[in-house]
Coordinates of C-alpha atoms (C1' of nucleotides) in Angstrom, one line a residue:
Chain A
L9 CA 32.3 0.7 -62.2
D10 CA 29.0 0.1 -63.6
D11 CA 27.6 -3.3 -62.7
V12 CA 25.2 -3.4 -65.6
A13 CA 28.2 -3.2 -67.9
V14 CA 29.9 -6.0 -66.2
E15 CA 26.9 -8.2 -66.4
T16 CA 26.5 -7.4 -70.1
L17 CA 30.2 -8.3 -70.8
Q18 CA 29.9 -11.5 -69.0
H19 CA 26.9 -12.5 -71.0
Q20 CA 28.6 -11.7 -74.3
V21 CA 31.7 -13.8 -73.4
S22 CA 29.5 -16.6 -72.2
A23 CA 27.6 -16.6 -75.5
Q24 CA 30.8 -16.6 -77.6
S25 CA 32.6 -19.4 -75.7
G26 CA 29.5 -21.4 -75.0
G27 CA 28.2 -22.1 -78.5
V28 CA 25.6 -24.7 -77.8
R29 CA 25.9 -24.7 -74.1
V30 CA 25.4 -21.5 -72.1
T31 CA 28.5 -21.0 -69.9
E32 CA 27.8 -19.9 -66.4
I33 CA 29.7 -17.1 -64.8
A34 CA 32.1 -18.4 -62.1
R35 CA 30.5 -17.9 -58.7
P36 CA 31.5 -18.9 -55.2
K37 CA 30.6 -22.5 -54.4
V38 CA 28.6 -23.5 -51.3
A39 CA 29.9 -26.1 -48.8
V40 CA 28.6 -27.3 -45.4
D41 CA 30.9 -28.1 -42.5
T42 CA 29.6 -29.7 -39.3
V43 CA 31.0 -29.3 -35.8
L44 CA 29.9 -32.6 -34.3
F45 CA 29.9 -32.9 -30.5
A46 CA 29.6 -35.9 -28.2
I47 CA 30.2 -36.5 -24.5
E48 CA 32.4 -39.4 -23.7
G49 CA 33.8 -40.1 -20.2
G50 CA 32.7 -36.7 -18.9
R51 CA 34.6 -34.9 -21.6
L52 CA 33.2 -32.8 -24.5
K53 CA 34.6 -34.2 -27.7
C54 CA 34.5 -33.1 -31.3
Y55 CA 34.9 -35.1 -34.5
L56 CA 37.7 -34.1 -36.9
V57 CA 38.9 -35.6 -40.2
Q58 CA 42.3 -35.3 -41.8
L59 CA 42.3 -33.7 -45.2
T60 CA 43.9 -35.6 -48.0
A61 CA 43.9 -33.1 -50.9
G62 CA 44.3 -29.4 -51.6
A63 CA 46.5 -26.9 -50.0
A64 CA 45.4 -27.9 -46.5
A65 CA 46.2 -31.6 -47.0
G66 CA 47.3 -33.2 -43.7
K67 CA 45.5 -30.7 -41.6
W68 CA 42.5 -31.5 -39.5
A69 CA 39.0 -30.1 -40.3
F70 CA 35.4 -30.7 -39.6
P71 CA 33.6 -33.1 -42.0
G72 CA 31.9 -31.3 -44.8
G73 CA 31.9 -30.7 -48.5
L74 CA 30.3 -29.0 -51.4
V75 CA 26.6 -28.8 -51.7
R76 CA 25.0 -30.4 -54.8
V77 CA 22.3 -29.0 -57.0
G78 CA 19.0 -30.3 -55.8
E79 CA 19.7 -31.0 -52.2
T80 CA 19.0 -28.8 -49.1
L81 CA 21.7 -27.6 -46.9
D82 CA 20.6 -30.0 -44.2
E83 CA 20.7 -32.9 -46.6
A84 CA 24.2 -32.0 -47.7
A85 CA 25.4 -31.9 -44.2
R86 CA 23.9 -35.3 -43.4
R87 CA 25.3 -36.8 -46.6
E88 CA 28.8 -35.6 -45.8
L89 CA 28.5 -37.0 -42.3
K90 CA 27.4 -40.3 -43.6
D91 CA 30.3 -40.3 -46.1
A92 CA 32.9 -39.0 -43.7
A93 CA 32.0 -40.9 -40.5
S94 CA 29.2 -43.3 -41.3
L95 CA 26.9 -41.4 -39.1
R96 CA 23.2 -41.4 -39.6
E97 CA 20.9 -40.5 -36.8
L98 CA 21.9 -37.2 -35.2
Y99 CA 20.7 -33.7 -34.4
L100 CA 21.7 -31.0 -36.8
E101 CA 21.3 -27.2 -36.6
Q102 CA 22.5 -24.5 -38.9
L103 CA 24.9 -22.1 -37.2
F104 CA 26.2 -19.4 -39.5
S105 CA 27.6 -18.9 -43.0
F106 CA 31.2 -18.0 -43.5
G107 CA 31.9 -16.3 -46.8
D108 CA 35.3 -14.6 -46.5
P109 CA 36.9 -15.3 -49.9
S110 CA 40.3 -15.9 -48.2
R111 CA 39.0 -18.5 -45.8
D112 CA 40.1 -21.1 -48.4
P113 CA 43.1 -20.0 -50.4
G114 CA 42.3 -22.5 -53.2
A115 CA 38.9 -21.2 -54.2
H116 CA 36.1 -19.0 -53.0
V117 CA 33.8 -21.3 -51.1
V118 CA 31.1 -20.1 -48.8
S119 CA 30.7 -22.5 -46.0
V120 CA 27.5 -23.0 -44.1
G121 CA 28.5 -24.1 -40.6
Y122 CA 26.4 -26.7 -38.7
L123 CA 26.2 -27.8 -35.1
G124 CA 25.8 -31.6 -34.8
L125 CA 25.1 -33.6 -31.6
I126 CA 25.2 -37.3 -31.1
D127 CA 25.1 -39.5 -28.1
A128 CA 28.2 -41.5 -27.0
A129 CA 26.9 -44.7 -28.5
G130 CA 26.4 -43.1 -31.9
A131 CA 29.8 -41.5 -31.6
A132 CA 31.5 -44.8 -30.9
S133 CA 30.2 -46.1 -34.2
S134 CA 31.9 -43.4 -36.2
C135 CA 34.5 -44.4 -38.7
S136 CA 36.1 -42.4 -41.4
R137 CA 35.5 -43.7 -44.9
K138 CA 36.3 -40.7 -47.1
Y139 CA 39.3 -39.2 -45.3
A140 CA 42.8 -40.3 -44.3
A141 CA 41.7 -40.3 -40.7
G142 CA 38.8 -39.4 -38.5
R143 CA 38.7 -39.3 -34.8
W144 CA 37.3 -37.7 -31.7
F145 CA 39.3 -35.0 -30.0
E146 CA 38.7 -33.3 -26.6
V147 CA 37.7 -29.8 -27.4
A148 CA 40.4 -28.5 -25.2
Q149 CA 43.0 -30.5 -27.1
M150 CA 42.2 -30.0 -30.7
P151 CA 45.0 -29.7 -33.3
A152 CA 45.4 -26.7 -35.5
L153 CA 42.4 -26.6 -37.9
A154 CA 42.3 -26.0 -41.6
Y155 CA 40.6 -23.0 -43.2
D156 CA 38.7 -20.9 -40.7
H157 CA 37.4 -24.0 -38.9
S158 CA 38.5 -22.8 -35.5
V159 CA 36.1 -19.8 -35.9
I160 CA 33.3 -22.2 -36.7
A161 CA 34.2 -24.3 -33.7
D162 CA 33.9 -21.2 -31.5
Y163 CA 30.4 -20.5 -32.9
A164 CA 29.3 -24.1 -32.4
W165 CA 30.4 -24.3 -28.8
R166 CA 28.9 -21.0 -27.9
R167 CA 25.6 -22.0 -29.5
L168 CA 25.6 -25.3 -27.6
K169 CA 26.3 -23.6 -24.3
S170 CA 23.6 -21.1 -24.9
K171 CA 20.9 -23.5 -26.0
L172 CA 21.5 -25.8 -23.1
E173 CA 20.2 -22.9 -21.0
Y174 CA 16.9 -22.5 -22.7
T175 CA 16.1 -25.6 -24.7
N176 CA 15.9 -29.4 -24.2
I177 CA 18.7 -29.8 -26.7
A178 CA 20.6 -31.9 -24.2
C179 CA 18.5 -34.9 -25.1
N180 CA 20.6 -35.3 -28.2
L181 CA 23.8 -35.9 -26.3
L182 CA 22.4 -38.5 -24.0
A183 CA 21.3 -42.1 -24.4
P184 CA 17.5 -42.5 -24.5
T185 CA 17.7 -43.5 -20.8
F186 CA 19.9 -41.7 -18.3
T187 CA 20.3 -40.8 -14.6
F188 CA 20.0 -37.4 -13.2
A189 CA 23.7 -37.4 -12.4
E190 CA 24.5 -38.1 -16.0
L191 CA 22.4 -35.1 -17.1
E192 CA 24.0 -32.9 -14.5
E193 CA 27.5 -34.0 -15.6
L194 CA 26.6 -33.2 -19.2
Y195 CA 25.6 -29.6 -18.2
A196 CA 28.7 -29.1 -16.1
T197 CA 31.0 -30.5 -18.8
V198 CA 29.6 -28.3 -21.6
L199 CA 29.2 -25.2 -19.5
E200 CA 32.6 -25.7 -17.8
R201 CA 31.3 -24.9 -14.4
P202 CA 29.9 -26.9 -11.5
L203 CA 26.2 -26.8 -10.8
D204 CA 24.4 -27.0 -7.5
R205 CA 22.7 -30.4 -7.6
R206 CA 19.5 -29.3 -5.8
N207 CA 19.0 -26.2 -7.8
F208 CA 19.7 -28.0 -11.1
R209 CA 17.2 -30.7 -10.3
R210 CA 14.6 -28.1 -9.5
R211 CA 15.2 -26.2 -12.8
I212 CA 15.1 -29.3 -14.9
M213 CA 12.0 -30.6 -13.3
A214 CA 10.3 -27.3 -13.7
M215 CA 10.7 -27.8 -17.5
G216 CA 8.4 -30.8 -17.2
L217 CA 10.0 -32.6 -20.0
L218 CA 11.5 -35.5 -18.2
K219 CA 9.6 -38.7 -17.5
R220 CA 10.7 -41.0 -14.8
L221 CA 11.1 -44.6 -15.9
P222 CA 10.3 -47.6 -13.7
G223 CA 13.7 -49.2 -13.3
K224 CA 16.8 -48.2 -11.5
R225 CA 20.4 -48.1 -12.6
R226 CA 22.3 -50.4 -10.2
G227 CA 26.0 -49.6 -9.7
A228 CA 28.5 -49.7 -7.0
H229 CA 26.3 -47.8 -4.6
R230 CA 22.8 -46.5 -4.1
P231 CA 20.8 -47.2 -7.3
A232 CA 19.8 -44.1 -9.3
A233 CA 16.4 -43.4 -10.8
L234 CA 16.2 -43.5 -14.6
Y235 CA 14.8 -40.8 -16.8
A236 CA 14.0 -40.1 -20.4
F237 CA 13.0 -37.0 -22.3
G238 CA 9.4 -37.0 -23.2
R239 CA 9.9 -35.1 -26.5
R240 CA 13.2 -35.3 -28.4
S241 CA 12.2 -32.5 -30.7
V242 CA 13.9 -29.3 -29.6
Q243 CA 11.7 -26.8 -28.0
M244 CA 12.3 -23.5 -26.2
I245 CA 12.0 -23.6 -22.4
E246 CA 11.7 -20.9 -19.9
M247 CA 14.7 -21.7 -17.8
L248 CA 18.1 -20.1 -17.1
Chain B
L9 CA 35.3 -2.4 -64.7
D10 CA 35.3 -4.8 -61.8
D11 CA 38.6 -6.5 -61.7
V12 CA 37.3 -9.5 -59.9
A13 CA 34.6 -10.1 -62.4
V14 CA 37.0 -9.8 -65.3
E15 CA 39.5 -12.1 -63.8
T16 CA 36.8 -14.6 -63.1
L17 CA 35.8 -14.4 -66.7
Q18 CA 39.2 -15.0 -68.1
H19 CA 39.7 -18.0 -65.8
Q20 CA 36.4 -19.4 -67.0
V21 CA 37.1 -18.9 -70.7
S22 CA 40.6 -20.3 -70.6
A23 CA 39.5 -23.4 -68.7
Q24 CA 36.9 -23.9 -71.4
S25 CA 39.1 -23.4 -74.4
G26 CA 42.1 -25.2 -72.9
G27 CA 40.6 -28.5 -73.8
V28 CA 41.3 -29.8 -70.2
R29 CA 38.4 -31.9 -69.1
V30 CA 37.9 -30.0 -65.9
T31 CA 34.3 -29.4 -66.7
E32 CA 32.9 -28.1 -63.4
I33 CA 29.9 -29.9 -62.0
A34 CA 26.9 -27.6 -61.7
R35 CA 26.7 -26.2 -58.2
P36 CA 24.2 -24.1 -56.4
K37 CA 24.9 -20.3 -56.5
V38 CA 25.0 -18.1 -53.5
A39 CA 22.9 -15.0 -53.1
V40 CA 22.3 -12.5 -50.3
D41 CA 18.9 -11.0 -49.5
T42 CA 18.4 -8.2 -46.9
V43 CA 15.3 -7.5 -44.9
L44 CA 15.7 -3.8 -44.3
F45 CA 13.8 -2.2 -41.5
A46 CA 13.1 1.4 -40.5
I47 CA 10.7 3.1 -38.2
E48 CA 8.7 5.9 -39.8
G49 CA 5.8 7.7 -38.2
G50 CA 5.6 5.1 -35.4
R51 CA 5.3 2.2 -37.9
L52 CA 7.8 -0.5 -38.6
K53 CA 8.5 -0.5 -42.3
C54 CA 10.4 -2.8 -44.7
Y55 CA 12.0 -2.0 -48.0
L56 CA 10.9 -4.1 -51.0
V57 CA 11.8 -4.0 -54.7
Q58 CA 9.7 -5.2 -57.6
L59 CA 11.5 -7.9 -59.7
T60 CA 11.8 -7.3 -63.4
A61 CA 13.1 -10.6 -64.8
G62 CA 12.7 -14.3 -64.2
A63 CA 9.6 -16.3 -63.3
A64 CA 8.9 -14.0 -60.4
A65 CA 8.9 -10.8 -62.5
G66 CA 6.4 -8.3 -61.1
K67 CA 6.5 -9.8 -57.6
W68 CA 8.0 -8.0 -54.7
A69 CA 11.1 -9.2 -52.9
F70 CA 13.9 -8.1 -50.6
P71 CA 16.8 -6.4 -52.3
G72 CA 19.6 -8.9 -53.0
G73 CA 21.5 -10.7 -55.6
L74 CA 24.2 -13.2 -56.4
V75 CA 27.5 -13.1 -54.5
R76 CA 30.6 -12.6 -56.6
V77 CA 33.9 -14.3 -56.4
G78 CA 36.2 -12.3 -54.2
E79 CA 33.7 -10.5 -52.0
T80 CA 32.5 -11.4 -48.5
L81 CA 28.8 -12.0 -47.8
D82 CA 28.6 -8.7 -46.0
E83 CA 30.1 -6.9 -48.9
A84 CA 27.7 -8.5 -51.3
A85 CA 24.8 -7.5 -49.2
R86 CA 26.0 -3.9 -49.0
R87 CA 26.7 -3.8 -52.7
E88 CA 23.2 -5.0 -53.5
L89 CA 21.7 -2.4 -51.2
K90 CA 23.7 0.3 -52.7
D91 CA 22.6 -0.8 -56.2
A92 CA 19.0 -1.4 -55.3
A93 CA 18.3 1.5 -53.0
S94 CA 21.3 3.8 -53.0
L95 CA 21.8 3.0 -49.3
R96 CA 25.2 3.2 -47.8
E97 CA 25.5 3.6 -44.0
L98 CA 23.5 0.9 -42.2
Y99 CA 23.6 -1.9 -39.8
L100 CA 23.8 -5.4 -41.2
E101 CA 23.6 -8.7 -39.5
Q102 CA 23.6 -12.2 -41.0
L103 CA 20.4 -14.1 -40.2
F104 CA 20.3 -17.6 -41.7
S105 CA 20.9 -19.4 -44.9
F106 CA 18.1 -20.8 -47.0
G107 CA 19.0 -23.6 -49.2
D108 CA 15.9 -25.4 -50.3
P109 CA 16.4 -26.2 -54.0
S110 CA 12.8 -25.4 -54.7
R111 CA 12.8 -21.9 -53.1
D112 CA 13.6 -20.5 -56.5
P113 CA 12.0 -22.6 -59.3
G114 CA 14.4 -21.2 -61.9
A115 CA 17.7 -22.4 -60.4
H116 CA 19.2 -23.7 -57.2
V117 CA 20.2 -20.6 -55.3
V118 CA 21.3 -20.7 -51.7
S119 CA 20.3 -17.4 -50.1
V120 CA 22.1 -15.9 -47.1
G121 CA 19.5 -13.8 -45.4
Y122 CA 20.5 -10.5 -43.7
L123 CA 18.8 -8.2 -41.3
G124 CA 19.4 -4.5 -42.1
L125 CA 18.5 -1.5 -39.9
I126 CA 18.5 2.1 -40.9
D127 CA 17.2 5.3 -39.3
A128 CA 14.3 7.2 -40.8
A129 CA 16.5 9.8 -42.3
G130 CA 18.5 7.2 -44.2
A131 CA 15.4 5.4 -45.2
A132 CA 14.0 8.6 -46.7
S133 CA 17.0 8.8 -49.1
S134 CA 16.3 5.3 -50.6
C135 CA 15.5 5.2 -54.2
S136 CA 15.6 2.2 -56.5
R137 CA 18.0 2.2 -59.4
K138 CA 18.2 -1.4 -60.4
Y139 CA 14.6 -2.4 -60.1
A140 CA 11.2 -1.4 -61.6
A141 CA 10.2 0.0 -58.3
G142 CA 11.3 0.1 -54.7
R143 CA 9.4 1.4 -51.7
W144 CA 8.8 1.0 -48.0
F145 CA 5.9 -1.1 -46.8
E146 CA 4.4 -1.4 -43.4
V147 CA 5.3 -4.9 -42.2
A148 CA 1.6 -5.6 -41.5
Q149 CA 0.7 -4.7 -45.1
M150 CA 3.3 -6.2 -47.3
P151 CA 2.3 -7.7 -50.6
A152 CA 2.9 -11.4 -51.5
L153 CA 6.6 -11.9 -51.7
A154 CA 8.6 -13.8 -54.3
Y155 CA 10.6 -17.0 -53.6
D156 CA 10.6 -17.8 -49.8
H157 CA 11.1 -14.2 -48.8
S158 CA 8.2 -14.3 -46.4
V159 CA 10.1 -16.9 -44.4
I160 CA 13.1 -14.7 -44.4
A161 CA 11.0 -11.8 -43.2
D162 CA 9.7 -13.9 -40.3
Y163 CA 13.3 -14.7 -39.3
A164 CA 14.3 -11.1 -39.5
W165 CA 11.5 -9.7 -37.5
R166 CA 11.9 -12.3 -34.8
R167 CA 15.6 -11.6 -34.6
L168 CA 15.0 -7.9 -34.3
K169 CA 12.5 -8.4 -31.5
S170 CA 14.8 -10.7 -29.7
K171 CA 17.9 -8.5 -30.0
L172 CA 16.0 -5.5 -28.8
E173 CA 15.6 -7.3 -25.5
Y174 CA 19.3 -7.9 -24.8
T175 CA 21.4 -5.6 -27.0
N176 CA 21.7 -2.0 -27.8
I177 CA 20.7 -2.7 -31.4
A178 CA 18.0 0.0 -31.2
C179 CA 20.6 2.7 -31.8
N180 CA 20.6 1.7 -35.5
L181 CA 16.9 2.6 -35.9
L182 CA 17.1 6.0 -34.3
A183 CA 18.6 9.3 -35.2
P184 CA 21.9 10.1 -33.3
T185 CA 19.9 12.2 -30.9
F186 CA 16.5 11.3 -29.6
T187 CA 14.1 11.6 -26.7
F188 CA 13.2 8.9 -24.3
A189 CA 9.6 8.8 -25.7
E190 CA 11.0 8.1 -29.1
L191 CA 13.1 5.2 -27.8
E192 CA 10.1 3.8 -26.0
E193 CA 7.9 4.2 -29.0
L194 CA 10.5 2.3 -31.1
Y195 CA 10.4 -0.7 -28.6
A196 CA 6.6 -0.6 -28.4
T197 CA 6.3 -0.6 -32.2
V198 CA 8.7 -3.4 -32.9
L199 CA 7.6 -5.6 -30.0
E200 CA 3.9 -4.9 -30.7
R201 CA 3.0 -4.3 -27.1
P202 CA 2.8 -1.3 -24.9
L203 CA 5.5 -0.8 -22.3
D204 CA 5.3 0.7 -18.9
R205 CA 7.1 3.9 -19.1
R206 CA 8.7 3.8 -15.6
N207 CA 9.9 0.2 -15.9
F208 CA 11.2 0.8 -19.4
R209 CA 13.2 3.8 -18.3
R210 CA 14.7 1.9 -15.4
R211 CA 15.7 -1.0 -17.6
I212 CA 17.3 1.2 -20.3
M213 CA 19.1 3.3 -17.7
A214 CA 20.4 0.1 -16.0
M215 CA 22.2 -0.6 -19.3
G216 CA 24.3 2.5 -18.8
L217 CA 24.7 3.1 -22.5
L218 CA 22.7 6.3 -22.9
K219 CA 24.3 9.6 -22.4
R220 CA 22.2 12.6 -21.7
L221 CA 22.8 15.6 -23.9
P222 CA 22.6 19.2 -22.8
G223 CA 19.8 20.5 -24.9
K224 CA 16.0 19.9 -24.9
R225 CA 13.6 19.1 -27.6
R226 CA 11.0 21.8 -27.6
G227 CA 7.5 20.8 -28.9
A228 CA 3.9 21.6 -28.2
H229 CA 4.3 20.8 -24.5
R230 CA 6.8 20.1 -21.9
P231 CA 10.3 19.9 -23.4
A232 CA 12.0 16.5 -23.4
A233 CA 15.6 15.7 -22.5
L234 CA 17.8 14.5 -25.4
Y235 CA 19.8 11.4 -25.3
A236 CA 22.3 9.5 -27.5
F237 CA 23.9 6.1 -27.4
G238 CA 27.4 6.1 -26.0
R239 CA 28.5 3.3 -28.3
R240 CA 26.9 2.4 -31.6
S241 CA 28.6 -0.9 -31.9
V242 CA 26.3 -3.7 -30.9
Q243 CA 26.9 -5.3 -27.6
M244 CA 25.1 -7.7 -25.4
I245 CA 23.4 -6.3 -22.3
E246 CA 21.9 -8.0 -19.3
M247 CA 18.3 -6.9 -19.6
L248 CA 14.9 -8.5 -20.4
Chain C
dC7 C1' -5.8 28.0 -16.8
dC8 C1' -6.1 24.1 -19.5
dA9 C1' -4.5 20.3 -22.5
dA10 C1' -0.8 17.3 -23.4
dA11 C1' 3.3 15.1 -23.0
dA12 C1' 7.5 14.5 -19.6
dG13 C1' 9.1 12.8 -15.6
dT14 C1' 9.4 10.2 -11.2
dG15 C1' 9.1 5.6 -6.4
dT16 C1' 7.2 2.1 -4.0
dT17 C1' 5.3 -2.3 -3.0
dG18 C1' 4.3 -7.2 -3.6
dA19 C1' 5.2 -11.5 -5.9
dG20 C1' 7.9 -14.6 -7.8
dT21 C1' 12.3 -16.4 -8.9
dA22 C1' 17.2 -17.5 -8.3
dT23 C1' 20.8 -18.7 -5.1
dA24 C1' 23.3 -20.5 -1.3
dC25 C1' 23.7 -24.0 1.7
dA26 C1' 24.0 -29.5 4.7
dC27 C1' 22.3 -33.6 5.9
dC28 C1' 20.1 -38.3 5.4
dC29 C1' 19.5 -42.5 2.3
dA30 C1' 20.4 -46.8 -0.1
dT31 C1' 23.4 -49.9 -1.6
dG32 C1' 27.7 -53.0 -2.5
dA33 C1' 31.7 -54.4 -0.8
Chain D
dT27 C1' 30.0 -50.9 9.0
dC28 C1' 31.7 -48.0 5.9
dA29 C1' 32.5 -45.7 1.7
dT30 C1' 30.2 -43.8 -2.1
dG31 C1' 27.3 -41.6 -4.8
dG32 C1' 21.9 -40.6 -4.8
dG33 C1' 18.4 -37.8 -3.2
dT34 C1' 16.0 -33.9 -0.6
dG35 C1' 14.1 -28.5 1.7
dT36 C1' 14.5 -23.9 3.4
dA37 C1' 15.7 -19.1 4.1
dT38 C1' 17.3 -14.9 1.8
dA39 C1' 18.4 -11.7 -1.8
dC40 C1' 17.1 -10.0 -5.8
dT41 C1' 14.5 -9.0 -9.8
dC42 C1' 10.3 -8.0 -12.4
dA43 C1' 5.7 -6.2 -12.8
dA44 C1' 2.0 -3.4 -11.5
dC45 C1' 0.5 1.0 -10.4
dA46 C1' -0.8 7.2 -10.3
dC47 C1' 0.4 11.6 -9.6
dT48 C1' 3.3 15.9 -10.3
dT49 C1' 5.8 18.9 -13.6
dT50 C1' 6.5 21.8 -17.5
dT51 C1' 5.4 23.9 -21.3
dG52 C1' 2.4 26.1 -25.4
dG53 C1' -1.7 27.8 -26.6

DNA sequence: CCAAAAGTGTTGAGTATACACCCATGA
DNA sequence: TCATGGGTGTATACTCAACACTTTTGG
């Protein structure tokens, strides 16, 4: 009932059992889990790893793990991605923290969810080192996920959709150089709806963030002008 | 006594005395900190408590504390508010998690920041039990804050401003019954800019969430119609 | 009857949407 | 020359912002 009494008791027990070392009260641990997206072949894909240990062994989940003392949450997320998929350069953004004690039946772990974006070239270089398997799934065809990771996935996709509308976040899903058609296809893929080409071009141009590059992409038909984002740091834009 | 806390203790002690070399690696702890807002006398105010222990003793901070094994983050935030300010009924929304190891020089604590809203009547009932002092400060006149709490405050105020524009979140800062002038003053206070009364009324009415109540508020001058929110659960609105 | 707050419409500017045809190239 | 994807402009509907006077009450 009285919290002060509980704290006091905990301190006493700690002192008795600790002797030289002060025993800490058990507390929930902190983990990070990253929902990593990439566009490949006009499909939105998501990186999953197959768990090897614990009650959820064999199930698929987002790469992540416990945070260490002395590192920031972002650092922990990047470290886990490097370990799990050999990924280095990518965009990371914190989403939300999930603290339901029952989300992991094994232990009380608070998970800080992250949204990660990488371009197709970076995604291709991914390879699982830490897990039994790691591969890219189409978001519409993901297997059942461990823990509450399907909830985290929902958050991530919603955030991505929403930020496409009012930021330049798309630059993190594209190669440094791209055509307008590629940019439009990215938007259509993520937002799951077709876009009017002329209106889309006008909106994007109004942002003033694209710079036109000298060359052309030559393909089977009329060559397309090349573009790049002027700034790759995310910034808010008045669009939508 | 708190069952969860006791169980946790027993688990900890037996693990220690059992001789099993499962010594846990030190991990960051998880805390919650709530930026609690209320409107009083046309001013936006924020509840702070004065810390009694640790390196930051004497400094002001948002009410919060460590999360316990077995409780959700929301539950932890509500428990701390009940302990710190005897507050029960209020709106809570998770903001962001702050994990910089140096944010608390004493230990690595990851803090999950919360935005809390309460109406003036609820705010008036607040009284600090756990801390040396607890009181409401105008947001423009807050003292220097402990840890990184001024960063959390920025997040909270920005989130509140933003959600006023596209949700019915305002209902949590008002009494169940209010006049249109009170609602408008709330918006003007939080957003720090004057609003056009006619445009504002049109926008709010377009939301379709207010219901007009039969009575009138009688004052020194022309009586004002009374309103209430139809739903107090937060929902997204097309406004702005 | 006067002071003070409550209540009410219209207009103009800018923005978003819908829509169809010509262009440049490789095969 | 034709098939294919690249590239462009306009007309309309709608939304947002600016703006001032009348109404109702208490004192």
